[in-house]
XYZ file of C-alpha atoms in Angstrom:
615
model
C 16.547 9.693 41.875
C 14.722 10.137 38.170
C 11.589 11.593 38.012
C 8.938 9.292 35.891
C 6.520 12.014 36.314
C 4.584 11.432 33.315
C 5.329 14.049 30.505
C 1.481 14.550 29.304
C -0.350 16.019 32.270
C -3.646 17.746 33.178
C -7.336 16.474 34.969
C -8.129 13.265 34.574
C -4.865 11.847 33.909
C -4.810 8.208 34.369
C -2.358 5.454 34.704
C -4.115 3.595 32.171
C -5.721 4.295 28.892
C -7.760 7.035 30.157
C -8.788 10.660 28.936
C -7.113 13.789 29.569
C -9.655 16.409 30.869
C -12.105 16.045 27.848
C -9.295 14.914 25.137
C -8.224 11.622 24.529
C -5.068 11.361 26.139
C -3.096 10.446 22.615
C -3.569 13.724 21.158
C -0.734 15.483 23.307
C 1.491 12.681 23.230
C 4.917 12.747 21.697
C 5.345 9.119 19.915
C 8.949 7.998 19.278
C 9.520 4.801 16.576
C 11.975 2.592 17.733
C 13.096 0.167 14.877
C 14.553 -2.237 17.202
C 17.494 -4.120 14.872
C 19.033 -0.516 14.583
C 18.131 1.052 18.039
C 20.185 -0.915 20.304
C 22.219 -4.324 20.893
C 22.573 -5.789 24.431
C 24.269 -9.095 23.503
C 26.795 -8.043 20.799
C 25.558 -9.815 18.306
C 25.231 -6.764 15.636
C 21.311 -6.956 16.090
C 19.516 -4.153 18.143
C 16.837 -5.947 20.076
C 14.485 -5.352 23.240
C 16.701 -5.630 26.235
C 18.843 -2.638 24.224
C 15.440 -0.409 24.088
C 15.234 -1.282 27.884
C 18.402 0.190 28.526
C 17.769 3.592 27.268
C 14.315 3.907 28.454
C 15.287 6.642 30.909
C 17.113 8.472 27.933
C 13.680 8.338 25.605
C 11.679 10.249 29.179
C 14.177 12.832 29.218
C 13.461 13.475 25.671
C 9.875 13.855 26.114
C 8.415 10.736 25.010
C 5.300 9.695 25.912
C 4.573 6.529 23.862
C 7.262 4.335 22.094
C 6.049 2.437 19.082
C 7.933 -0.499 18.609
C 8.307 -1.291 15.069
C 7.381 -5.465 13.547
C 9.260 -8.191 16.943
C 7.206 -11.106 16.298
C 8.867 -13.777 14.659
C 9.469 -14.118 11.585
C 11.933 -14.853 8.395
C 12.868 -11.460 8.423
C 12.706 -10.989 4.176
C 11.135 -7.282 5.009
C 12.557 -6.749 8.577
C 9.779 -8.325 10.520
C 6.443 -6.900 8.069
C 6.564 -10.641 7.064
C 5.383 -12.024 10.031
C 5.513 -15.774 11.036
C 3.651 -15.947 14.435
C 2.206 -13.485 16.208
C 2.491 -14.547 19.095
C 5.864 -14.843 19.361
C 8.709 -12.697 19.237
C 11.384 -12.790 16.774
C 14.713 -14.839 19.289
C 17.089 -11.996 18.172
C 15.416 -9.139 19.469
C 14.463 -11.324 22.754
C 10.931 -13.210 24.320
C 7.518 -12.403 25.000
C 8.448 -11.542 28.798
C 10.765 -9.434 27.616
C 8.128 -7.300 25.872
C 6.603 -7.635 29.194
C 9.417 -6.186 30.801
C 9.508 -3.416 28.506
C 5.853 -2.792 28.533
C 6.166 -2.742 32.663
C 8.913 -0.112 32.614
C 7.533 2.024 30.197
C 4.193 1.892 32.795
C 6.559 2.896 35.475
C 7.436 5.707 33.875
C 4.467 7.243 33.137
C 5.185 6.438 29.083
C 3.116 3.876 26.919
C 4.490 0.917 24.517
C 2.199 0.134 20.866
C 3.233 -2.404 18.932
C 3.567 -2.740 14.981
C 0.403 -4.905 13.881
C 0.820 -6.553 10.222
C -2.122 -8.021 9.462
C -2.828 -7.059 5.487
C -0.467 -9.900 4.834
C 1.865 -12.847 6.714
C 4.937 -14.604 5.968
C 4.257 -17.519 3.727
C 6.088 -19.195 6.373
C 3.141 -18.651 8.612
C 1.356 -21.802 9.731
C -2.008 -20.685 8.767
C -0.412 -20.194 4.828
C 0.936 -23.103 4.798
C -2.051 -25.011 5.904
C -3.750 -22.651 3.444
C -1.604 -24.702 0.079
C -1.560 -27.444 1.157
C -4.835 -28.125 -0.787
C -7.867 -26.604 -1.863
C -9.793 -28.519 0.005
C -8.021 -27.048 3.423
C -10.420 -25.261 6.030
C -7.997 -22.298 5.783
C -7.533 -22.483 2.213
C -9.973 -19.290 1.804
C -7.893 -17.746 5.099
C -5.853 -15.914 1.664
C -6.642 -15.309 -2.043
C -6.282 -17.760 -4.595
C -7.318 -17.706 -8.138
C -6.550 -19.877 -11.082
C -4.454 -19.079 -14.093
C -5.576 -17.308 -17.434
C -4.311 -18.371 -20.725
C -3.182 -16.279 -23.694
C -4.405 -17.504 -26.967
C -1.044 -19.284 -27.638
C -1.519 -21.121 -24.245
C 0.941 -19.099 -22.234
C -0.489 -19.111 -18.717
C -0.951 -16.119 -16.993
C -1.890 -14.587 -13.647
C -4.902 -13.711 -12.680
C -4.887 -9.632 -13.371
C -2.261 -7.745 -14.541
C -1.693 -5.298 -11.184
C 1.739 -4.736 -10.520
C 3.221 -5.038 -6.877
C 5.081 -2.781 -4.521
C 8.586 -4.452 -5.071
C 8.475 -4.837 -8.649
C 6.788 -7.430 -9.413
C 3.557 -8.885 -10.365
C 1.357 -9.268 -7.264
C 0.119 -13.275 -8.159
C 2.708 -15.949 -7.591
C 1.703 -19.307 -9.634
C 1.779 -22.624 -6.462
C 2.449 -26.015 -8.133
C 1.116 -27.974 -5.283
C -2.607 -26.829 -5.577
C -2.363 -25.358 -9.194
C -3.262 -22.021 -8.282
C -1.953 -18.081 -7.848
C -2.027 -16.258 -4.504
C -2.051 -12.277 -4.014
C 0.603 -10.588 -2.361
C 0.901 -6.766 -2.660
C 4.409 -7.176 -1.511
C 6.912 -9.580 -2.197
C 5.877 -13.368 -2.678
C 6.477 -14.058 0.842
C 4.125 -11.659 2.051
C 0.543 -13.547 0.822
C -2.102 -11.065 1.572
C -4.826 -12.388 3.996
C -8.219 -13.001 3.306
C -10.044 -10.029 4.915
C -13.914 -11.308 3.472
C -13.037 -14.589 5.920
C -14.816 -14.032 9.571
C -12.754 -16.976 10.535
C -9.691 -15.238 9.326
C -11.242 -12.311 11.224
C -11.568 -13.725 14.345
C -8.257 -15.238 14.505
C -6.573 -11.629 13.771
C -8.769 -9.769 16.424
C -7.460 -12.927 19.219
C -3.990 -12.534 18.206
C -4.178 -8.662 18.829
C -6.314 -9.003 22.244
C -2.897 -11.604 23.406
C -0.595 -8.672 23.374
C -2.981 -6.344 24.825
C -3.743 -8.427 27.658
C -0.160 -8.541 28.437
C -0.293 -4.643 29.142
C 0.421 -2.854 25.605
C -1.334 0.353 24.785
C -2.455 -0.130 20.960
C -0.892 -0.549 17.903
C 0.328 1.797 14.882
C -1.259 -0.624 12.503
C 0.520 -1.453 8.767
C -1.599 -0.758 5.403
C -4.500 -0.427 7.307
C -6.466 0.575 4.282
C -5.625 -2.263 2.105
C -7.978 -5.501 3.855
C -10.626 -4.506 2.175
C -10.437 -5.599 -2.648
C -12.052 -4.946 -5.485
C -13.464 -8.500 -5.410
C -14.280 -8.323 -9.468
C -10.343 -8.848 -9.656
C -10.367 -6.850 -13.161
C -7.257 -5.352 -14.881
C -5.415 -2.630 -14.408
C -5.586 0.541 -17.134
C -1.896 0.417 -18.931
C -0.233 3.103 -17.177
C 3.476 1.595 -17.818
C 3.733 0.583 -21.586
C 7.073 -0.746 -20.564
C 6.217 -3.179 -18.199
C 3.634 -6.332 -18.411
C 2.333 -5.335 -14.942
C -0.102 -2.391 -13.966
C -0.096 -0.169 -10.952
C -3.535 -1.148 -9.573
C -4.156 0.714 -5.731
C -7.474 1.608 -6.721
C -8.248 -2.328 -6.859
C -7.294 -2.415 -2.733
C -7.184 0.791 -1.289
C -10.152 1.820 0.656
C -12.237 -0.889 -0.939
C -15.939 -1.290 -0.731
C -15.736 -3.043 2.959
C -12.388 -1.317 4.384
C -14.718 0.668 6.978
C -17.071 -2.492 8.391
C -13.537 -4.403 8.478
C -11.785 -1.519 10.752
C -15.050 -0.823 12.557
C -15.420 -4.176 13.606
C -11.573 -4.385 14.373
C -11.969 -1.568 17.314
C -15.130 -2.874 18.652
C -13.536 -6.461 19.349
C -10.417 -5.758 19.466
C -9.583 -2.262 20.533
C -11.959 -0.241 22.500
C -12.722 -3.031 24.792
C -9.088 -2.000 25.980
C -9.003 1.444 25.550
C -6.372 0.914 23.047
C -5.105 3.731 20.629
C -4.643 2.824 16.867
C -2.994 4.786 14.514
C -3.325 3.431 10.529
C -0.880 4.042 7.795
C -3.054 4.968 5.130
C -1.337 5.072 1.669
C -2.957 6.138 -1.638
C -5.572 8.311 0.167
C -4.639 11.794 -1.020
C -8.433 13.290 -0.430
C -9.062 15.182 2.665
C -12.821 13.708 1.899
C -11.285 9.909 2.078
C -9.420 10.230 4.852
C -11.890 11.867 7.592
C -14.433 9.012 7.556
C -11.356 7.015 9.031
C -10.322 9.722 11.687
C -13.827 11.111 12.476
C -14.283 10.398 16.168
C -18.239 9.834 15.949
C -17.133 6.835 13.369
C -15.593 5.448 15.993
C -12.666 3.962 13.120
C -8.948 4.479 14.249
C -7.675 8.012 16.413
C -5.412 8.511 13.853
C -3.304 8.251 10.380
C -0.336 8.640 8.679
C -1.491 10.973 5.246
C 1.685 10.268 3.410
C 1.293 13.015 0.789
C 3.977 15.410 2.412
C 6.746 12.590 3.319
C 6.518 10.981 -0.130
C 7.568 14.394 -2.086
C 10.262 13.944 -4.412
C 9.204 10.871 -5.006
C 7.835 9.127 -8.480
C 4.913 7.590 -6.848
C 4.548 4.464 -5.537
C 5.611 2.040 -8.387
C 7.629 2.002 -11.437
C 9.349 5.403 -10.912
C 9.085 5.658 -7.144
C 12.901 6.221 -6.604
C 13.433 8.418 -9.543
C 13.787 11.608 -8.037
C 11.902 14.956 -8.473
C 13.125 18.157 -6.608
C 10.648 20.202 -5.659
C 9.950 23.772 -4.811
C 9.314 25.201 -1.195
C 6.329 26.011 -2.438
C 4.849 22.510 -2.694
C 5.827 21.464 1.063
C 3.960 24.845 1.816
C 0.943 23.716 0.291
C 0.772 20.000 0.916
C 1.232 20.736 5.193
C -0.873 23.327 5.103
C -3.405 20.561 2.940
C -3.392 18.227 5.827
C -3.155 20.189 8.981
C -6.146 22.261 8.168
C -8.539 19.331 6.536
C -10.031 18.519 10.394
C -10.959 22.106 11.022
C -15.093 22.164 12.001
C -14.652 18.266 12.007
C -14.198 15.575 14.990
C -11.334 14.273 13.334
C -7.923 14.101 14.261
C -3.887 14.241 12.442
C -0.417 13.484 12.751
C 2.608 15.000 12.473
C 5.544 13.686 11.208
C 8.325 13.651 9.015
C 10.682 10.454 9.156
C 9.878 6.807 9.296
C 11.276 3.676 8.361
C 9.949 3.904 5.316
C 11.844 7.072 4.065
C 15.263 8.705 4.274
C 16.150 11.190 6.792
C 14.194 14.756 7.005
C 17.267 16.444 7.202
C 19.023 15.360 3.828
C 15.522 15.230 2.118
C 13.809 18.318 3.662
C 17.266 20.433 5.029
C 20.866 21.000 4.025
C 23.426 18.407 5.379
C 26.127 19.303 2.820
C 28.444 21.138 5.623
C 28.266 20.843 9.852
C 26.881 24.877 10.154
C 24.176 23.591 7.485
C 23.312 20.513 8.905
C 23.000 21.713 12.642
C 21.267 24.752 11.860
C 18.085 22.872 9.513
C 17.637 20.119 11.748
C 16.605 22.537 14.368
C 14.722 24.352 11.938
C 13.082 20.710 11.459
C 12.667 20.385 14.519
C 10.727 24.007 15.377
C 8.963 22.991 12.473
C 7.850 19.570 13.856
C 6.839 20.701 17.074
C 4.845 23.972 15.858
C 2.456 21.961 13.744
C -1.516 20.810 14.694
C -1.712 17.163 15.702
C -0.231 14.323 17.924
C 3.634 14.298 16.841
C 5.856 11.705 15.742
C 9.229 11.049 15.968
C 11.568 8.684 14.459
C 14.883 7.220 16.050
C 17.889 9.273 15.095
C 15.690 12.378 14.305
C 16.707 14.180 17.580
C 20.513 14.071 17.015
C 19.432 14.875 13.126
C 20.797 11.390 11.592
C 21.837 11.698 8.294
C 20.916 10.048 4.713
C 24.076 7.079 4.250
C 26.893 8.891 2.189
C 26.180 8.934 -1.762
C 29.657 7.252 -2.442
C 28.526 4.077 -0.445
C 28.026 0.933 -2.570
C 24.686 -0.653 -3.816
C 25.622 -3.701 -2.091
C 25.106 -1.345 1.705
C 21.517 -0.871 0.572
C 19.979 -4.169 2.446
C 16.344 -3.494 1.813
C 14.458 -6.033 -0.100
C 12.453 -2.809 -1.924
C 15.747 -0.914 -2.868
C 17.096 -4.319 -4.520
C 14.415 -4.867 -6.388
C 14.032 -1.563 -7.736
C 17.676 -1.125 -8.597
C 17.294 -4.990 -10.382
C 14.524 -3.720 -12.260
C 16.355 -0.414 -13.659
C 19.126 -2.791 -14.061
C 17.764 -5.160 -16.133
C 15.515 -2.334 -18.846
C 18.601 -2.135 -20.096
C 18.503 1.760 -19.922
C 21.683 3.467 -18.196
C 19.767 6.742 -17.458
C 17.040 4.812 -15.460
C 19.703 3.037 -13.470
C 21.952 6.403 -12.713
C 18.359 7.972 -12.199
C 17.731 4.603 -9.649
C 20.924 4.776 -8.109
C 20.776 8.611 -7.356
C 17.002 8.559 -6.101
C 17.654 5.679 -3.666
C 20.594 8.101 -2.157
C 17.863 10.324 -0.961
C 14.513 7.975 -0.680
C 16.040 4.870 0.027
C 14.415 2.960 2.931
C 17.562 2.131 3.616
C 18.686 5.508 5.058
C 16.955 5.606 8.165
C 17.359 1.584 8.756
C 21.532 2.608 9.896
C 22.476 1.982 13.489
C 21.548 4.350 16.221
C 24.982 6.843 16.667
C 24.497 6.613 20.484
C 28.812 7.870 21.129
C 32.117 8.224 19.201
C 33.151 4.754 20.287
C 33.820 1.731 17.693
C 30.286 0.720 15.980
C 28.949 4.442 17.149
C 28.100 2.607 20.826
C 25.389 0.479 19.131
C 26.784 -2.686 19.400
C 30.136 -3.873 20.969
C 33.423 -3.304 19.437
C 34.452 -5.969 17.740
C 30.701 -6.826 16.808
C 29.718 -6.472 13.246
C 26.501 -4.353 12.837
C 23.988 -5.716 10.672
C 23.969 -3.142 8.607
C 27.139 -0.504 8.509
C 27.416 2.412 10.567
C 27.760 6.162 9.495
C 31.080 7.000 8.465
C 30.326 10.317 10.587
C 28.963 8.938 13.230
C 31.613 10.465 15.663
C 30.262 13.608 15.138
C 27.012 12.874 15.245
C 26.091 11.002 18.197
C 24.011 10.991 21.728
C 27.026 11.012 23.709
C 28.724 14.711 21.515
C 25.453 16.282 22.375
C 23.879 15.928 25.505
C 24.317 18.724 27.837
C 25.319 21.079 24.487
C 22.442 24.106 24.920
C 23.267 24.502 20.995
C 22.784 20.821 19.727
C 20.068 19.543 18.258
C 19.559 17.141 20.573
C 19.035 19.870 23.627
C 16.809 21.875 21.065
C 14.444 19.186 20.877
C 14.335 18.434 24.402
C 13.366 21.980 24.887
C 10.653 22.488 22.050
C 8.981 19.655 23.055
C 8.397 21.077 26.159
C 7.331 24.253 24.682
C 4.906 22.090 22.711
C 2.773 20.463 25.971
C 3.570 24.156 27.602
C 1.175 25.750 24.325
C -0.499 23.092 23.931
C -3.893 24.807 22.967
C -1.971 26.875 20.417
C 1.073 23.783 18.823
C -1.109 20.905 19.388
C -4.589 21.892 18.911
C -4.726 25.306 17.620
C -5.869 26.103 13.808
C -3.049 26.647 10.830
C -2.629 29.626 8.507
C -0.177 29.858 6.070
C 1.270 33.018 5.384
C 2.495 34.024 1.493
C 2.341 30.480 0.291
C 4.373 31.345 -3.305
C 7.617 32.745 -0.955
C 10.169 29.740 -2.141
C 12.582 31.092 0.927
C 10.892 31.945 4.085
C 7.843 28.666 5.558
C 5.851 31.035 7.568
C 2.038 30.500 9.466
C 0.021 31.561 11.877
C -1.023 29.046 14.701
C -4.534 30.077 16.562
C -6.144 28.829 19.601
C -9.582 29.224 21.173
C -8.588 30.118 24.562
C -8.012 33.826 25.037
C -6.786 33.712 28.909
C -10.356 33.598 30.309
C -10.970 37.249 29.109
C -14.762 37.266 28.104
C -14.216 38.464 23.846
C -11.074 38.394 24.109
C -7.971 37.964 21.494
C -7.038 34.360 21.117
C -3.779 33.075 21.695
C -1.824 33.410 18.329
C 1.501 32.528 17.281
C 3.833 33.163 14.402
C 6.242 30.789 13.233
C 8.977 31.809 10.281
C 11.176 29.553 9.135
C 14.053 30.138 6.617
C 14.479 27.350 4.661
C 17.822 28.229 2.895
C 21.371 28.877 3.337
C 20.957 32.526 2.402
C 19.781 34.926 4.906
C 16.104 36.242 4.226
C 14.350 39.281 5.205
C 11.735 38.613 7.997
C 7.868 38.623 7.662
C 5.518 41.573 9.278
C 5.798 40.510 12.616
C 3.296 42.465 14.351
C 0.866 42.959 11.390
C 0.179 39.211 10.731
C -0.170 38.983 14.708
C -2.705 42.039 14.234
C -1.280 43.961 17.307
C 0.888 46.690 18.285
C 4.663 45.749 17.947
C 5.039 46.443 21.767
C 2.845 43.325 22.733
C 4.605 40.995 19.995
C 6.708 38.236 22.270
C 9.559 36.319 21.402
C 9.041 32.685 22.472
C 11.788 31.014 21.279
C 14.213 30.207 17.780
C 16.771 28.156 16.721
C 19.865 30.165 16.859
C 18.490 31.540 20.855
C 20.980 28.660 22.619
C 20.268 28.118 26.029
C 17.522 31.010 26.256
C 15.505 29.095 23.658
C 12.045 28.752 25.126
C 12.671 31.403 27.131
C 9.940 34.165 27.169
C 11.637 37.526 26.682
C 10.112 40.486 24.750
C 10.694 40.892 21.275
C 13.732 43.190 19.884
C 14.465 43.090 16.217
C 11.112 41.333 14.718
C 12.435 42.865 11.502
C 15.703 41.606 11.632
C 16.831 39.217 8.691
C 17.020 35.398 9.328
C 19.840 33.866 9.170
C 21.093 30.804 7.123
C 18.368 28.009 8.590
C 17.351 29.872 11.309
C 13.527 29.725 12.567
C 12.039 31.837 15.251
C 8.187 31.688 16.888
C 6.524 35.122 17.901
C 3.314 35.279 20.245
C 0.987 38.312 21.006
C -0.072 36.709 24.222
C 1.560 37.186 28.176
C-alpha cells in the first residue's frame, strides 16, 4: 500500500488550508511546476495534458511535493501556451475538462498534497468574449473592460500610437482596430489585450472567475504579472533608451503603479482569504528589497509570496531589446544577488521564495552548472540541488529539475525554438540587419531561451523519452540525450540526482528551523570558486542561552578542486563538535548524521557538503 502521509507535518496540521503550529502551512511546502503540454501525454496525441499529471501523482509524493502548481489549462488559442487565455472557466480540450481538474484536485487531497492553478488576469486572449464584445464599438458596456486610446499624428499626418513604450515580444505595445478606430494596450503580443484593472465591473468579473475554481477544491493560485494591473494613467512617453528602435522600454509606466496595492488587497479579501487560499505573485521589474516587502508583509495582508526575479534573470540583457544577448557573469554576482533576497525579510513579517528554474528560463544546470561532460553534469546538479534546498524560504521546483534536464543542444535549428518570444526576438535581430546581433541572438537564446525548459519530460529510454507513445509526434522535440537522462535510469540509483533530491528534501522539513526559516550569512563573498554561508536558527534545543542551531554550507562551483573553508571557526566551536550532515559526493549515506573527519579536506570538482555544530 502507498503511504499519502502528508509530507509537511507538525500541530495543527489540517486537511484543508489551515496553519501549521503558528506558521502558515505554505512556508514549508515544497512546490513543483508542472507545465502540462510537456509533463505528460495519456492519449498519444504528442500533447502532455491532465490525465498524464494524474498518472504520476504518486511519483511527485515520493519526491516530496507538497503542492503542484499547474501552469495556464483554461482554454485558449494557445499563441503563448495558455497565458492567452480564452475562458476561464474552461479548460483548454487537449489537456482534458473541468472534472478532470476535479479529479486531479481530489487526488492530490488524498494524498495529503495541494493543486494551485496559473491565474492570468493582467491580460486575455483577444479571442476572449469579453474583448470581443469590448471592439465591437465604443459604445459597448465592456468597451472600458480594456484600454483604448485614439491615434496621434506626426506633423506629416502619419498616424501613430498612443505612447511610444515598447512591448515584451518586440513590438510596440498599441495595436491600431479598424472597426472602432482606436489602439488597445497589450504588454505582450497583440493577442494578449491587457485588461482594464481601474474597471470594478472588470473587477468583479475576475474575482468570480477565480472563486469558480476555488469552489471546486483548488488551493490558490501562483498568479502571472501580478504587479502590472495597476498604469501610469497619464499614458506619457517613454525616455529614448534604444536610439535604434521607434519603441521605448517603459515598465516604470505599469509596474507597481499608483493603485497595484488597493487592486491586490481587494483581490485577497474577495477572492482569496475567504478560502484560505495561498497566492504567490510573479513580480518582475521590482529589484528593491523596499518595493517588494509591502507586497509580502503579512500585516498587509497582500499575497504570501513572490517570485524576485533578480537572481534567475542573470546573464541576461534585461527585459527588452537585448534580453537574449548574453552576459557571463562572475560567481561573485550570484553570491551577492541570493544573499540580496534571502536576507531582505530579516526583522520583517514578510516572506520569500526559492527557486531557480521556471518556464520562463532555461535550465539551472546549463545556466548556473557545467553540463559539458556526464561527471560535470551529475556532479552540479546536485550541487544545485544542496544549494536549492539549503536556502531561507518556501522552495520551488520546476519539472525536469530533479533528474537535472538539460538546456536543448546548441546545434539544434531555430526552427525547434517554438516560443512566440524567442521568434520574435530572433526576427527582430534578423531584420537590423546586423550579423553580430543575430549570432549574439542566436547564441543567447541557447542558454535563456524559454524554450529550453518547455522540452518533453525524459520520464525512460523508450521512443519519445516515455512522454508520449511511440509512434506519436511530440509537440515539441525531445532531447537527443534523453536516454541517459531520464526517471526510469535513475530511480533507485543512491548516486543520481534524482535520489539526491529525494533525500535533501527531506533533510530540508527534518531542519526546518535552520533550511527553511533560519537567517543567511554569506561567507567571503569576492571567492569566485567556493558559494559558502552560514544558515542560523533561533531554537537552541530548549537550552535556556544556549548556542543556536547553525549550519555551514560550501559549495564548489567549478570543475577544479578547491581548498575548503574554516570549518569549525565560521561555526565558532571546537572542531570536535563540528557534524557532517550530508554532501553531494556522500551516496547513499547522504543525510546521514556521522561526525565530521576531514573538514579541511579539498572539494572536489562540483562537490558541496553542509556542516552543523548541533547533536
Amino acid at each position: 500500500m502507498v503511504d499519502y502521509t502528508p509530507h509537511v507535518t507538525s500541530p495543527g496540521y489540517t486537511n484543508g488550508n489551515g496553519l501549521y503550529g503558528k506558521e502558515p502551512w505554505w512556508k514549508d511546502a515544497t512546490f513543483y511546476q508542472v507545465y502540462p503540454a510537456s509533463f505528460k501525454d495519456s492519449n498519444g496525441d504528442g500533447w502532455g495534458d491532465l490525465k498524464g499529471v494524474l498518472s504520476e501523482l504518486d511519483y511527485l509524493h515520493d519526491l516530496g511535493v507538497d503542492v503542484i502548481w499547474l501552469s495556464p489549462i483554461f482554454e485558449s488559442p494557445q499563441e503563448d501556451m495558455g497565458y492567452d487565455v480564452s475562458d476561464y472557466r474552461k479548460v483548454y480540450a487537449p489537456y482534458g475538462t473541468v472534472e478532470d481538474v476535479d479529479s486531479l484536485i481530489s487526488a492530490c487531497h488524498a494524498r495529503g498534497m495541494k493543486l494551485i492553478l496559473d491565474l492570468v488576469v493582467n491580460h486575455t486572449s483577444s479571442q476572449h468574449r469579453w474583448f470581443q464584445e469590448s471592439r465591437s464599438s465604443k459604445t459597448n458596456p465592456k468597451r472600458d473592460w480594456y484600454i483604448w486610446k485614439p491615434a496621434r499624428y506626426s506633423p506629416t499626418g502619419e498616424r501613430l500610437p498612443p505612447t511610444n513604450w515598447r512591448g515584451y515580444f518586440a513590438s510596440s505595445t498599441w495595436t491600431w482596430d479598424e472597426l472602432t478606430q482606436e489602439y488597445y494596450l497589450h504588454l505582450y503580443a497583440p493577442c494578449q489585450p491587457d485588461l482594464n484593472w481601474e474597471n470594478p465591473a472588470c473587477r468583479d468579473a475576475i474575482y468570480a472567475d477565480m472563486q469558480f475554481w476555488l469552489d471546486r477544491g483548488a488551493d490558490g493560485f501562483r498568479i502571472d504579472t501580478v504587479n502590472k494591473y495597476s498604469k501610469h494613467t497619464s499614458y506619457a512617453d517613454a525616455p529614448v533608451t534604444e536610439p535604434h528602435s521607434p519603441h521605448q522600454p517603459a515598465p516604470e509606466m505599469w509596474c507597481n503603479g499608483p493603485r497595484i496595492h488597493e487592486f491586490i488587497g481587494e483581490m485577497r479579501a474577495r477572492a482569496l482569504e475567504p478560502y484560505g487560499a495561498v497566492s504567490v505573485g510573479e513580480l518582475s521589474n521590482t529589484p528593491l528589497a523596499s518595493q517588494v516587502l509591502p507586497y509580502v508583509s503579512a500585516s498587509a495582508k497582500q499575497l504570501d509570496m513572490v517570485f524576485e526575479f533578480s537572481m534567475i534573470r542573470l546573464g541576461t540583457g534585461g527585459g527588452f531589446g537585448a534580453k537574449y544577448i548574453h552576459h557571463p557573469f562572475p560567481l561573485s554576482t550570484l553570491k551577492a544577488t541570493v544573499a540580496k533576497w534571502q536576507s531582505f525579510i530579516e526583522g520583517t513579517d514578510g516572506w520569500t521564495t526559492v527557486f531557480c528554474e521556471n518556464h520562463d528560463n532555461g535550465r539551472a544546470v546549463s545556466r548556473f552548472g557545467d553540463d559539458s561532460t556526464p561527471e560535470l553534469w551529475a556532479a552540479s546538479a546536485r550541487t544545485i540541488a544542496l544549494w536549492q534546498a539549503t536556502l531561507t524560504g518556501t522552495l520551488f521546483l520546476y519539472q525536469g529539475q530533479e533528474v537535472g534536464m538539460k538546456n536543448m543542444p546548441a546545434d539544434w535549428s531555430i526552427d525547434e525554438y517554438k516560443d512566440i518570444e524567442s521568434g520574435n526576438f530572433y526576427r527582430e535581430a534578423v531584420r537590423s540587419g546586423d550579423e553580430k546581433r543575430v549570432r549574439d541572438t542566436r547564441h543567447g537564446l541557447s542558454i535563456l531561451a524559454r524554450d529550453h525548459s518547455r522540452i518533453p519530460f525524459q520520464w525512460d529510454a523508450s521512443p519519445n523519452a516515455g512522454f508520449t507513445a511511440e509512434g506519436a509526434k511530440p509537440w515539441m522535440r525531445v532531447h537527443d540525450e534523453y536516454r541517459d537522462i531520464n526517471v526510469a535510469k535513475q530511480r533507485g540509483d543512491p548516486g543520481s540526482v534524482l535520489e539526491f533530491y529525494k533525500r535533501v528534501l527531506k533533510l530540508r522539513k527534518e531542519y526546518k528551523d535552520v533550511f527553511i526559516r533560519g537567517t543567511f550569512k554569506l561567507i567571503d563573498p569576492e571567492n569566485e570558486a567556493v558559494f559558502a554561508y552560514v544558515k542560523e536558527s533561533e531554537r537552541t534545543n530548549g537550552v535556556v542561552g544556549g548556542t543556536p542551531r547553525r549550519a555551514l554550507v560550501v559549495l564548489n562551483f567549478t570543475k577544479e578542486e578547491q581548498p575548503c573553508v574554516d570549518v569549525a571557526g565560521i561555526l565558532g566551536c571546537e572542531p570536535t563538535q563540528v557534524t557532517f550532515l550530508t554532501g553531494t559526493v556522500s551516496g547513499g549515506e547522504s543525510g546521514s548524521v556521522a561526525k565530521a573527519k576531514g573538514t579541511h579536506k579539498p572539494l572536489t570538482s562540483w562537490e558541496g557538503r553542509v556542516y552543523v555544530n548541533f547533536a
